[in-house]
Amino acid sequence: VLPLFPLGGIVYTPNSEHILNIFEPRYREMYNDILMNGSKRFVVSMSHPSEEGRFAQMGVLFQLEDLKEVSEQTGDQIKYVCNHKVVGRVKLNRVLNPEVWSSRDTYLRAEGEIIDDTSDLDEDDDDSESGGKAVDDVYTALANAAGSSLSKEEKALRDSFTNLVEMQHELEEDVRFTRSSAATLAVGPEATGDGSLWTTIRLWQSYTEQRLVARQNEMQREFQDKLLEFLMKEKGVKEEEIPSAIGFTDLSPELQKEVTELQKRMSLELRPLVLESTLTMQKILEVS
């Protein structure tokens, strides 16, 4: 039985670190409990985007690494600033007290199975020494990994990624991987370290998030250019006098229609990118 801390819109992966600001009473209670009992760990699972009280069956195990109490500095708006390491995955079997999700009386508790992604770590640690000297330089480690034998599936993954990178550069995409990233793509089965497949999964997650932001900015710039033209030509506003904000009703009927259309376009065109950065990553977490 573990505390459950659902977080919406974000998929966390093993072998990563995250900072959370704790302010809700129920999670203040949770942190006090995991500090008192010494476990210092809990499950984080993604909330369903539209169904209240439903959570992803596969979550991750957060291990509390550092905690700072900042209630005095923040006027008690934030109680703790906490640093965590994701140390594994957890398959949730059932939530023991689902009724408290809506009442917020306390935090959720769940029964779950911790999936051991670190079973081969001890063997990997033994193999990481050469001539009595640990290989602690990341570039040396990557070079060694590149020269090691890859399975058929690992080689296919690396080849596919290399082809993707070349296509991105040929098309001159705004958001793209560097060519050097193809040579150092991590495909190892270990749960931690720079050679872990989880490193590549996080790299892809970062890429999808950057694509989403880039497309949002691109669509917003299209409207901003039209808005500037409206203010300067039709309203006679000088460049140095352009306001930082303008109300919807202050816009011309044509621009009001543009805003409405932009909102519809953003919802339609950005949805696949949003799904890729959330639900697709959740599927990867479940099958890895």
PDB file of N, CA and C in Angstrom, residues 161 163-179 204 207-208 210-212 214-215 218 221 273 276:
ATOM      1  N   PHE A 161      16.084   5.850 -36.019  1.00  0.00           N
ATOM      2  CA  PHE A 161      16.305   7.185 -35.468  1.00  0.00           C
ATOM      3  C   PHE A 161      17.272   7.982 -36.341  1.00  0.00           C
ATOM      4  N   ASN A 163      17.728   7.653 -39.575  1.00  0.00           N
ATOM      5  CA  ASN A 163      16.983   8.061 -40.769  1.00  0.00           C
ATOM      6  C   ASN A 163      16.069   9.242 -40.472  1.00  0.00           C
ATOM      7  N   LEU A 164      15.429   9.225 -39.307  1.00  0.00           N
ATOM      8  CA  LEU A 164      14.547  10.324 -38.920  1.00  0.00           C
ATOM      9  C   LEU A 164      15.328  11.632 -38.814  1.00  0.00           C
ATOM     10  N   VAL A 165      16.487  11.575 -38.170  1.00  0.00           N
ATOM     11  CA  VAL A 165      17.301  12.782 -37.986  1.00  0.00           C
ATOM     12  C   VAL A 165      17.715  13.355 -39.337  1.00  0.00           C
ATOM     13  N   GLU A 166      18.127  12.482 -40.263  1.00  0.00           N
ATOM     14  CA  GLU A 166      18.536  12.948 -41.597  1.00  0.00           C
ATOM     15  C   GLU A 166      17.365  13.607 -42.328  1.00  0.00           C
ATOM     16  N   MET A 167      16.174  13.027 -42.217  1.00  0.00           N
ATOM     17  CA  MET A 167      14.996  13.601 -42.861  1.00  0.00           C
ATOM     18  C   MET A 167      14.668  14.970 -42.261  1.00  0.00           C
ATOM     19  N   GLN A 168      14.795  15.097 -40.953  1.00  0.00           N
ATOM     20  CA  GLN A 168      14.526  16.380 -40.311  1.00  0.00           C
ATOM     21  C   GLN A 168      15.462  17.464 -40.827  1.00  0.00           C
ATOM     22  N   HIS A 169      16.734  17.119 -41.012  1.00  0.00           N
ATOM     23  CA  HIS A 169      17.705  18.103 -41.489  1.00  0.00           C
ATOM     24  C   HIS A 169      17.495  18.420 -42.967  1.00  0.00           C
ATOM     25  N   GLU A 170      17.114  17.427 -43.749  1.00  0.00           N
ATOM     26  CA  GLU A 170      16.832  17.675 -45.165  1.00  0.00           C
ATOM     27  C   GLU A 170      15.630  18.604 -45.325  1.00  0.00           C
ATOM     28  N   LEU A 171      14.625  18.443 -44.461  1.00  0.00           N
ATOM     29  CA  LEU A 171      13.420  19.270 -44.515  1.00  0.00           C
ATOM     30  C   LEU A 171      13.588  20.581 -43.769  1.00  0.00           C
ATOM     31  N   GLU A 172      14.729  20.715 -43.059  1.00  0.00           N
ATOM     32  CA  GLU A 172      15.023  21.923 -42.292  1.00  0.00           C
ATOM     33  C   GLU A 172      13.915  22.249 -41.295  1.00  0.00           C
ATOM     34  N   GLU A 173      13.473  21.229 -40.578  1.00  0.00           N
ATOM     35  CA  GLU A 173      12.431  21.438 -39.575  1.00  0.00           C
ATOM     36  C   GLU A 173      12.952  22.339 -38.452  1.00  0.00           C
ATOM     37  N   ASP A 174      12.061  23.172 -37.930  1.00  0.00           N
ATOM     38  CA  ASP A 174      12.458  24.103 -36.868  1.00  0.00           C
ATOM     39  C   ASP A 174      12.886  23.371 -35.604  1.00  0.00           C
ATOM     40  N   VAL A 175      12.144  22.331 -35.258  1.00  0.00           N
ATOM     41  CA  VAL A 175      12.480  21.523 -34.085  1.00  0.00           C
ATOM     42  C   VAL A 175      13.000  20.181 -34.581  1.00  0.00           C
ATOM     43  N   ARG A 176      14.252  19.892 -34.297  1.00  0.00           N
ATOM     44  CA  ARG A 176      14.856  18.658 -34.806  1.00  0.00           C
ATOM     45  C   ARG A 176      15.973  18.203 -33.888  1.00  0.00           C
ATOM     46  N   PHE A 177      16.326  16.937 -34.026  1.00  0.00           N
ATOM     47  CA  PHE A 177      17.445  16.379 -33.275  1.00  0.00           C
ATOM     48  C   PHE A 177      18.756  16.754 -33.967  1.00  0.00           C
ATOM     49  N   THR A 178      19.814  16.822 -33.186  1.00  0.00           N
ATOM     50  CA  THR A 178      21.135  17.028 -33.780  1.00  0.00           C
ATOM     51  C   THR A 178      21.621  15.720 -34.389  1.00  0.00           C
ATOM     52  N   ARG A 179      22.483  15.831 -35.395  1.00  0.00           N
ATOM     53  CA  ARG A 179      23.013  14.615 -36.017  1.00  0.00           C
ATOM     54  C   ARG A 179      23.839  13.802 -35.024  1.00  0.00           C
ATOM     55  N   TRP A 204      12.804  11.851 -26.400  1.00  0.00           N
ATOM     56  CA  TRP A 204      11.662  11.943 -27.309  1.00  0.00           C
ATOM     57  C   TRP A 204      10.543  12.764 -26.671  1.00  0.00           C
ATOM     58  N   TYR A 207      11.333  16.327 -27.048  1.00  0.00           N
ATOM     59  CA  TYR A 207      11.155  16.723 -28.444  1.00  0.00           C
ATOM     60  C   TYR A 207       9.681  17.003 -28.754  1.00  0.00           C
ATOM     61  N   THR A 208       8.788  16.125 -28.305  1.00  0.00           N
ATOM     62  CA  THR A 208       7.358  16.323 -28.573  1.00  0.00           C
ATOM     63  C   THR A 208       6.840  17.584 -27.883  1.00  0.00           C
ATOM     64  N   GLN A 210       8.636  20.278 -27.195  1.00  0.00           N
ATOM     65  CA  GLN A 210       9.165  21.432 -27.911  1.00  0.00           C
ATOM     66  C   GLN A 210       8.421  21.656 -29.227  1.00  0.00           C
ATOM     67  N   ARG A 211       8.040  20.570 -29.888  1.00  0.00           N
ATOM     68  CA  ARG A 211       7.251  20.715 -31.130  1.00  0.00           C
ATOM     69  C   ARG A 211       5.910  21.374 -30.839  1.00  0.00           C
ATOM     70  N   LEU A 212       5.290  20.991 -29.737  1.00  0.00           N
ATOM     71  CA  LEU A 212       4.004  21.563 -29.356  1.00  0.00           C
ATOM     72  C   LEU A 212       4.146  23.062 -29.093  1.00  0.00           C
ATOM     73  N   ALA A 214       6.521  25.075 -30.140  1.00  0.00           N
ATOM     74  CA  ALA A 214       6.900  25.769 -31.376  1.00  0.00           C
ATOM     75  C   ALA A 214       5.687  26.028 -32.262  1.00  0.00           C
ATOM     76  N   ARG A 215       4.798  25.047 -32.367  1.00  0.00           N
ATOM     77  CA  ARG A 215       3.605  25.214 -33.198  1.00  0.00           C
ATOM     78  C   ARG A 215       2.650  26.235 -32.574  1.00  0.00           C
ATOM     79  N   GLU A 218       4.084  29.610 -33.321  1.00  0.00           N
ATOM     80  CA  GLU A 218       3.927  29.936 -34.735  1.00  0.00           C
ATOM     81  C   GLU A 218       2.514  30.442 -35.033  1.00  0.00           C
ATOM     82  N   ARG A 221       1.995  33.896 -33.482  1.00  0.00           N
ATOM     83  CA  ARG A 221       2.690  34.963 -34.210  1.00  0.00           C
ATOM     84  C   ARG A 221       1.885  35.423 -35.416  1.00  0.00           C
ATOM     85  N   LEU A 273      -0.472  16.700 -31.187  1.00  0.00           N
ATOM     86  CA  LEU A 273       0.793  16.933 -30.495  1.00  0.00           C
ATOM     87  C   LEU A 273       0.617  16.797 -28.985  1.00  0.00           C
ATOM     88  N   GLU A 276       0.414  13.132 -28.237  1.00  0.00           N
ATOM     89  CA  GLU A 276       1.715  12.479 -28.342  1.00  0.00           C
ATOM     90  C   GLU A 276       2.557  12.711 -27.100  1.00  0.00           C
TER      91      GLU A 276
END
